[in-house]
């Protein structure tokens, strides 16, 4: 231990795990702890699945889940899939997109991978400083004669600027696709998420707002597109023996659909939980220098799926990465979404950069955002305790920093 730290008596040390204290939580608190639906209902559904031996291939639970999602989205077509990444690939294939695709770099890597996997050229554009979603001005600047589609990403449980993107896509006559992995239950200008654009892809991954173990769905107002998606998700089969297109296997199975149905039933309760968590977080961080809670457009329906705090390096005595180390030591597995950004991740970082790929806002957000645990896996009292950890660390920033450098923890290893 460094001499400077020896001089602090035990009583003057902040009670933090990075300073030698006990971790605040025995079990890790994750950003995306899965929400478990009512067990009795799930067991009953699984019994029915086993009794009827309908395990996959457009079974009754898949149909019921599609029907519920359709009703939640004003009657649009819904095609469930095995996960959102494959769903995005299926959609790009069904739309016959070829050439460049404009998308934000500030997204989970799957958005970019789906494009590249389908042989398209991802062109990354910057995002808006306040909403963290794709910046329509940057989209305009990124257009070329090879632009074949725009992919907007709805982030953190709020929608991206649909109206502006729609105008650009219509003007160009190209599809407007949404990665709506975070946006189940959200609205834009009063209309539900699925009504917008050419199509939207949601994720029901275990860590998502609505979860089906693994899974996703494509929502579209276009019936012909939905028919093509149904064909392609089942190997291109039309009837029992007739294959008419290059399809794949992107089907959701019945176990996943049973879980998804239970999870969807808890949607309103989970929004209420997230709102309460957010208030607890706001209260516990009040007055701390350089910390700002991400704001939502309160005119719309948001699901508040993520609890995002921005750490301003000019005002906060600890950096975002130092706070991550402090929190990890306490068993709070805060995340640095979406560091380092798609454009700085493999394989994209090795590709020739285009002029339009100057992404200062993206890079700033990658360096400063902190995602904290929320959802049903964490109580408001635990959120308050996480706030106290952050407050204690900031109030003893110099000492915390010296302990951190003695431990030589890197954020990746924390
Ligand atoms: C923004 C975003 N897009 C796409 C995905 C991929 O979804 P899935 O895991 O269902 O393939 C995720 C998360 O997993 C995501 O957060």
Coordinates of C-alpha atoms and ligand atoms in Angstrom, one line a residue:
X1 CA 0.0 0.0 0.0
X2 CA 1.2 3.5 -0.8
X3 CA 2.5 5.6 2.1
X4 CA 0.0 8.4 1.4
X5 CA -2.8 5.9 2.1
X6 CA -1.1 4.5 5.3
X7 CA -1.5 7.9 6.8
X8 CA -5.3 7.6 6.8
X9 CA -6.7 6.0 9.8
X10 CA -9.4 3.4 9.3
X11 CA -12.0 5.8 10.6
X12 CA -11.2 8.5 8.1
X13 CA -11.3 6.2 5.1
X14 CA -14.5 6.3 3.1
X15 CA -16.4 3.0 3.5
X16 CA -15.9 1.9 0.0
X17 CA -14.8 -1.5 -1.3
X18 CA -12.1 0.2 -3.4
X19 CA -10.6 1.6 -0.2
X20 CA -10.5 -1.8 1.5
X21 CA -14.1 -1.9 2.8
X22 CA -16.7 -4.7 2.2
X23 CA -18.6 -4.6 -1.0
X24 CA -22.1 -3.0 -0.4
X25 CA -23.8 -5.9 -2.3
X26 CA -23.2 -9.6 -1.9
X27 CA -24.8 -10.5 -5.2
X28 CA -24.0 -8.5 -8.4
X29 CA -26.5 -5.9 -9.5
X30 CA -26.6 -6.0 -13.2
X31 CA -27.9 -3.3 -15.6
X32 CA -30.2 -5.9 -17.3
X33 CA -31.3 -8.3 -14.7
X34 CA -34.0 -10.4 -16.4
X35 CA -37.6 -9.8 -15.3
X36 CA -39.3 -13.0 -14.3
X37 CA -43.0 -13.3 -15.2
X38 CA -45.6 -15.0 -13.1
X39 CA -44.3 -18.5 -12.5
X40 CA -47.6 -20.3 -12.2
X41 CA -48.8 -18.9 -15.6
X42 CA -45.5 -19.8 -17.2
X43 CA -45.6 -23.3 -15.8
X44 CA -49.2 -23.7 -17.1
X45 CA -48.2 -22.5 -20.5
X46 CA -45.2 -24.9 -20.6
X47 CA -47.4 -27.8 -19.5
X48 CA -49.8 -27.0 -22.4
X49 CA -46.8 -26.9 -24.8
X50 CA -45.6 -30.3 -23.6
X51 CA -49.1 -31.8 -23.6
X52 CA -49.8 -30.7 -27.2
X53 CA -46.2 -31.3 -28.4
X54 CA -46.3 -28.0 -30.3
X55 CA -42.7 -26.9 -29.7
X56 CA -42.0 -24.7 -32.8
X57 CA -43.1 -23.9 -36.3
X58 CA -45.6 -21.1 -35.8
X59 CA -47.3 -22.6 -32.8
X60 CA -50.2 -21.2 -30.7
X61 CA -48.0 -19.2 -28.3
X62 CA -46.0 -17.5 -31.2
X63 CA -49.4 -16.6 -32.8
X64 CA -50.7 -15.3 -29.5
X65 CA -47.6 -13.2 -28.9
X66 CA -47.8 -11.8 -32.4
X67 CA -51.4 -11.0 -31.8
X68 CA -50.8 -9.2 -28.5
X69 CA -47.9 -7.2 -30.1
X70 CA -50.2 -6.3 -33.0
X71 CA -52.8 -4.9 -30.7
X72 CA -50.2 -3.0 -28.7
X73 CA -49.1 -1.4 -32.0
X74 CA -52.4 -0.3 -33.6
X75 CA -52.9 -3.4 -35.7
X76 CA -49.6 -3.5 -37.6
X77 CA -48.2 -6.8 -38.9
X78 CA -45.9 -8.7 -36.5
X79 CA -43.4 -11.4 -37.4
X80 CA -41.6 -12.9 -34.4
X81 CA -38.0 -14.1 -34.9
X82 CA -35.4 -16.0 -32.9
X83 CA -33.5 -12.8 -32.0
X84 CA -33.3 -9.1 -33.2
X85 CA -30.0 -9.5 -34.9
X86 CA -31.2 -12.2 -37.2
X87 CA -34.5 -10.3 -37.5
X88 CA -32.6 -7.2 -38.8
X89 CA -30.8 -9.4 -41.3
X90 CA -34.0 -11.0 -42.4
X91 CA -35.6 -7.6 -42.9
X92 CA -32.6 -6.2 -45.0
X93 CA -32.8 -9.4 -47.1
X94 CA -36.6 -9.1 -47.5
X95 CA -36.3 -5.5 -48.6
X96 CA -33.5 -6.4 -51.1
X97 CA -31.3 -3.6 -49.7
X98 CA -27.9 -3.3 -51.5
X99 CA -25.2 -0.6 -51.1
X100 CA -24.6 1.8 -48.3
X101 CA -26.7 1.9 -45.1
X102 CA -26.7 5.0 -42.9
X103 CA -26.8 4.2 -39.2
X104 CA -25.5 5.6 -35.9
X105 CA -22.3 4.3 -34.5
X106 CA -23.7 4.9 -31.0
X107 CA -25.6 1.6 -30.8
X108 CA -25.1 -2.0 -29.8
X109 CA -22.8 -3.6 -32.3
X110 CA -25.6 -5.9 -33.5
X111 CA -27.1 -3.1 -35.6
X112 CA -23.9 -2.7 -37.6
X113 CA -23.1 -6.4 -37.7
X114 CA -26.6 -7.2 -39.2
X115 CA -25.9 -4.7 -42.1
X116 CA -22.3 -6.0 -42.8
X117 CA -23.4 -9.6 -42.5
X118 CA -25.9 -8.9 -45.3
X119 CA -23.1 -7.6 -47.5
X120 CA -24.1 -3.9 -47.0
X121 CA -21.7 -1.1 -46.3
X122 CA -22.4 0.6 -42.9
X123 CA -21.8 4.3 -43.0
X124 CA -21.8 5.6 -39.5
X125 CA -23.3 9.0 -38.7
X126 CA -23.3 11.1 -35.5
X127 CA -26.0 11.4 -32.9
X128 CA -27.7 14.2 -31.1
X129 CA -26.1 15.5 -27.9
X130 CA -29.3 15.5 -25.9
X131 CA -31.3 12.5 -27.1
X132 CA -28.3 10.3 -28.0
X133 CA -30.2 9.2 -31.1
X134 CA -29.3 9.6 -34.7
X135 CA -28.9 13.2 -35.9
X136 CA -31.0 13.9 -39.1
X137 CA -28.6 16.6 -40.2
X138 CA -25.8 14.1 -40.1
X139 CA -27.9 11.7 -42.1
X140 CA -28.5 14.3 -44.8
X141 CA -24.7 14.9 -44.9
X142 CA -24.0 11.2 -45.1
X143 CA -26.3 10.5 -48.1
X144 CA -24.6 9.4 -51.3
X145 CA -25.8 8.0 -54.6
X146 CA -25.2 4.5 -53.1
X147 CA -27.3 5.1 -50.0
X148 CA -29.9 2.2 -50.0
X149 CA -31.5 2.5 -46.5
X150 CA -31.5 4.5 -43.3
X151 CA -31.4 2.6 -39.9
X152 CA -32.5 4.7 -36.9
X153 CA -32.0 3.3 -33.4
X154 CA -34.5 4.1 -30.6
X155 CA -32.3 4.3 -27.5
X156 CA -32.8 3.8 -23.8
X157 CA -36.6 3.4 -24.1
X158 CA -37.3 6.5 -26.2
X159 CA -37.8 7.0 -29.9
X160 CA -35.4 8.6 -32.4
X161 CA -36.4 11.6 -34.6
X162 CA -38.9 9.6 -36.8
X163 CA -40.5 12.6 -38.6
X164 CA -37.2 14.0 -39.9
X165 CA -35.8 10.6 -40.9
X166 CA -39.1 9.8 -42.6
X167 CA -38.9 12.9 -44.7
X168 CA -35.3 12.1 -45.9
X169 CA -36.2 8.5 -46.7
X170 CA -39.3 9.4 -48.6
X171 CA -37.4 12.1 -50.6
X172 CA -34.8 9.4 -51.5
X173 CA -37.3 6.6 -52.0
X174 CA -35.4 4.3 -49.7
X175 CA -36.5 2.2 -46.7
X176 CA -36.5 3.6 -43.2
X177 CA -35.8 0.9 -40.7
X178 CA -35.7 1.1 -37.0
X179 CA -33.7 -0.8 -34.5
X180 CA -36.3 -0.8 -31.8
X181 CA -34.6 -3.3 -29.5
X182 CA -35.1 -0.8 -26.6
X183 CA -38.5 0.5 -27.6
X184 CA -41.3 -2.0 -26.8
X185 CA -44.3 0.0 -25.5
X186 CA -42.9 3.4 -26.7
X187 CA -44.7 6.0 -28.9
X188 CA -43.8 8.9 -31.2
X189 CA -46.2 11.8 -31.8
X190 CA -48.8 9.7 -30.1
X191 CA -48.5 6.7 -32.4
X192 CA -47.1 3.4 -31.2
X193 CA -43.6 2.5 -32.1
X194 CA -44.5 -0.2 -34.7
X195 CA -46.5 2.2 -36.9
X196 CA -43.5 4.2 -38.0
X197 CA -41.1 3.8 -41.0
X198 CA -40.9 0.8 -43.3
X199 CA -40.4 -1.7 -40.4
X200 CA -39.0 -1.9 -36.8
X201 CA -37.1 -4.7 -35.1
X202 CA -37.5 -5.3 -31.4
X203 CA -35.4 -7.5 -29.2
X204 CA -36.8 -9.9 -26.5
X205 CA -33.3 -10.9 -25.3
X206 CA -33.2 -12.0 -21.6
X207 CA -31.9 -8.6 -20.5
X208 CA -34.5 -6.5 -22.4
X209 CA -37.6 -4.8 -21.2
X210 CA -39.9 -7.6 -22.5
X211 CA -37.9 -10.9 -22.6
X212 CA -38.5 -14.3 -24.2
X213 CA -35.1 -15.8 -23.2
X214 CA -33.9 -15.0 -26.7
X215 CA -36.2 -13.6 -29.3
X216 CA -37.4 -10.6 -31.3
X217 CA -40.1 -9.4 -33.7
X218 CA -40.3 -7.3 -36.8
X219 CA -43.2 -4.9 -36.9
X220 CA -44.4 -3.3 -40.2
X221 CA -47.5 -1.6 -41.5
X222 CA -46.7 -3.3 -44.9
X223 CA -48.6 -6.6 -45.3
X224 CA -46.7 -7.7 -48.4
X225 CA -43.4 -7.2 -46.6
X226 CA -44.7 -9.2 -43.6
X227 CA -45.7 -12.1 -45.9
X228 CA -42.2 -12.1 -47.4
X229 CA -40.7 -12.0 -43.9
X230 CA -42.8 -15.0 -42.9
X231 CA -41.7 -16.9 -46.0
X232 CA -38.0 -16.1 -45.4
X233 CA -38.0 -16.9 -41.7
X234 CA -39.1 -20.5 -42.5
X235 CA -36.5 -21.5 -45.2
X236 CA -38.6 -20.0 -48.0
X237 CA -41.2 -22.7 -47.7
X238 CA -44.6 -22.0 -49.3
X239 CA -46.7 -25.0 -48.0
X240 CA -45.1 -28.3 -47.2
X241 CA -42.9 -29.1 -50.2
X242 CA -42.6 -25.9 -52.2
X243 CA -39.5 -23.7 -51.6
X244 CA -39.7 -20.5 -53.5
X245 CA -37.0 -18.3 -52.0
X246 CA -33.7 -18.3 -50.2
X247 CA -34.9 -18.4 -46.7
X248 CA -33.3 -19.2 -43.4
X249 CA -34.4 -20.5 -40.0
X250 CA -35.3 -17.4 -38.0
X251 CA -38.4 -18.8 -36.2
X252 CA -39.2 -18.2 -32.5
X253 CA -40.0 -21.4 -30.6
X254 CA -42.9 -22.0 -28.3
X255 CA -40.9 -22.0 -25.1
X256 CA -39.6 -18.5 -25.9
X257 CA -43.1 -17.3 -26.9
X258 CA -44.6 -18.6 -23.6
X259 CA -41.9 -16.6 -21.7
X260 CA -42.5 -13.6 -23.9
X261 CA -46.3 -13.6 -23.3
X262 CA -45.8 -13.7 -19.5
X263 CA -43.2 -10.9 -19.8
X264 CA -45.4 -8.7 -22.0
X265 CA -48.2 -9.0 -19.4
X266 CA -45.9 -7.3 -16.9
X267 CA -45.1 -4.4 -19.2
X268 CA -47.1 -1.6 -17.4
X269 CA -45.8 -2.7 -14.0
X270 CA -42.2 -2.7 -15.2
X271 CA -42.6 0.9 -16.6
X272 CA -43.9 2.0 -13.2
X273 CA -40.9 0.2 -11.5
X274 CA -38.5 2.0 -13.9
X275 CA -40.1 5.4 -13.2
X276 CA -39.8 4.8 -9.5
X277 CA -36.1 3.7 -9.9
X278 CA -35.4 6.8 -11.9
X279 CA -36.9 9.1 -9.3
X280 CA -34.8 7.3 -6.6
X281 CA -31.7 7.8 -8.7
X282 CA -32.5 11.5 -9.3
X283 CA -32.9 12.1 -5.6
X284 CA -29.8 10.2 -4.6
X285 CA -27.6 12.0 -7.0
X286 CA -29.1 15.5 -6.4
X287 CA -26.5 18.2 -6.0
X288 CA -23.5 16.1 -7.1
X289 CA -21.2 18.1 -9.4
X290 CA -21.0 17.0 -13.0
X291 CA -23.7 14.2 -13.0
X292 CA -26.7 14.5 -15.1
X293 CA -29.6 12.0 -15.5
X294 CA -30.7 11.3 -19.1
X295 CA -34.0 13.1 -19.9
X296 CA -37.0 11.7 -21.8
X297 CA -39.6 13.5 -23.8
X298 CA -42.4 13.4 -21.3
X299 CA -45.0 14.1 -24.1
X300 CA -44.4 10.5 -25.4
X301 CA -44.7 7.0 -24.0
X302 CA -41.2 5.9 -22.9
X303 CA -40.3 2.7 -21.2
X304 CA -37.3 4.0 -19.2
X305 CA -35.5 0.8 -19.8
X306 CA -32.1 2.2 -19.0
X307 CA -30.9 4.4 -16.2
X308 CA -28.3 6.6 -17.9
X309 CA -26.1 9.1 -16.1
X310 CA -23.7 11.5 -17.9
X311 CA -20.5 12.2 -16.1
X312 CA -19.1 15.6 -17.2
X313 CA -15.3 15.3 -16.9
X314 CA -15.0 19.1 -16.5
X315 CA -17.2 19.2 -13.4
X316 CA -17.2 15.8 -11.8
X317 CA -14.1 15.1 -9.5
X318 CA -14.0 11.5 -10.7
X319 CA -14.1 10.3 -14.3
X320 CA -16.8 8.0 -15.6
X321 CA -14.2 5.1 -15.8
X322 CA -13.2 5.7 -12.2
X323 CA -16.8 5.6 -11.1
X324 CA -17.2 2.3 -12.9
X325 CA -14.3 0.9 -11.0
X326 CA -15.7 2.1 -7.7
X327 CA -19.1 0.6 -8.5
X328 CA -17.8 -2.7 -9.8
X329 CA -15.9 -3.1 -6.5
X330 CA -19.2 -2.8 -4.7
X331 CA -20.8 -5.5 -6.9
X332 CA -22.7 -2.9 -8.9
X333 CA -22.0 -3.9 -12.5
X334 CA -22.5 -0.5 -14.1
X335 CA -21.9 -0.4 -17.9
X336 CA -20.1 1.9 -20.3
X337 CA -22.6 1.7 -23.1
X338 CA -21.7 1.8 -26.1
X339 CA -18.0 2.2 -25.6
X340 CA -16.0 2.4 -27.8
X341 CA -18.7 2.9 -30.5
X342 CA -19.2 0.7 -33.5
X343 CA -16.8 2.8 -35.7
X344 CA -14.0 2.1 -33.2
X345 CA -14.8 -1.6 -32.8
X346 CA -13.6 -4.5 -35.0
X347 CA -14.0 -5.0 -37.9
X348 CA -15.2 -1.5 -38.6
X349 CA -12.2 0.4 -37.2
X350 CA -10.0 -1.2 -39.9
X351 CA -12.2 -0.1 -42.7
X352 CA -11.5 3.0 -44.7
X353 CA -13.1 5.9 -43.0
X354 CA -15.4 8.2 -45.0
X355 CA -15.6 11.9 -44.6
X356 CA -19.0 11.7 -43.0
X357 CA -17.6 9.5 -40.2
X358 CA -16.5 12.3 -38.0
X359 CA -18.4 11.5 -34.9
X360 CA -17.5 13.9 -32.0
X361 CA -20.7 13.5 -30.1
X362 CA -20.6 9.7 -30.3
X363 CA -17.1 9.7 -29.0
X364 CA -17.9 12.1 -26.2
X365 CA -20.9 10.0 -25.2
X366 CA -18.8 6.8 -25.3
X367 CA -16.4 8.4 -22.9
X368 CA -18.9 9.8 -20.4
X369 CA -22.1 7.7 -20.1
X370 CA -22.8 5.4 -17.2
X371 CA -25.6 2.9 -17.3
X372 CA -26.8 1.9 -13.8
X373 CA -28.9 -1.1 -12.8
X374 CA -32.7 -0.6 -13.1
X375 CA -35.7 -2.8 -13.8
X376 CA -37.3 -5.4 -11.5
X377 CA -34.0 -6.8 -10.3
X378 CA -33.3 -3.7 -8.2
X379 CA -35.3 -1.9 -5.5
X380 CA -35.5 1.9 -4.9
X381 CA -33.6 1.4 -1.7
X382 CA -30.8 -0.3 -3.6
X383 CA -30.8 2.5 -6.1
X384 CA -30.4 4.9 -3.2
X385 CA -27.5 2.8 -1.9
X386 CA -25.9 3.0 -5.3
X387 CA -26.3 6.8 -5.2
X388 CA -24.7 6.9 -1.7
X389 CA -21.7 4.9 -3.1
X390 CA -21.3 7.5 -5.9
X391 CA -21.7 10.4 -3.5
X392 CA -19.2 9.0 -1.0
X393 CA -16.7 8.4 -3.9
X394 CA -17.1 11.9 -5.2
X395 CA -16.7 13.4 -1.8
X396 CA -13.4 11.6 -1.3
X397 CA -12.3 11.8 -4.9
X398 CA -8.5 12.3 -4.3
X399 CA -8.3 9.4 -1.8
X400 CA -10.4 7.1 -4.1
X401 CA -8.1 7.9 -7.0
X402 CA -5.0 7.0 -5.0
X403 CA -6.6 3.7 -3.9
X404 CA -7.6 3.0 -7.5
X405 CA -4.1 3.7 -8.9
X406 CA -2.6 1.4 -6.2
X407 CA -5.0 -1.4 -7.2
X408 CA -4.2 -0.6 -10.9
X409 CA -7.6 -1.7 -12.0
X410 CA -8.5 -1.0 -15.6
X411 CA -12.2 -0.4 -16.4
X412 CA -12.2 -3.5 -18.6
X413 CA -10.9 -5.7 -15.7
X414 CA -13.0 -4.1 -13.0
Ligands
LIG1 C1 -29.8 -1.5 -29.7 C2 -29.7 -3.0 -29.9 N1 -29.8 -3.6 -31.1 C3 -29.8 -4.9 -31.3 C4 -29.7 -5.8 -30.2 C5 -29.6 -7.2 -30.5 O1 -30.7 -7.9 -30.0 P1 -30.7 -9.5 -29.9 O2 -29.8 -9.9 -28.7 O3 -32.1 -9.9 -29.7 O4 -30.1 -10.0 -31.2 C6 -29.5 -5.2 -28.9 C7 -29.3 -6.1 -27.7 O5 -29.1 -7.2 -27.6 C8 -29.5 -3.8 -28.7 O6 -29.4 -3.3 -27.5

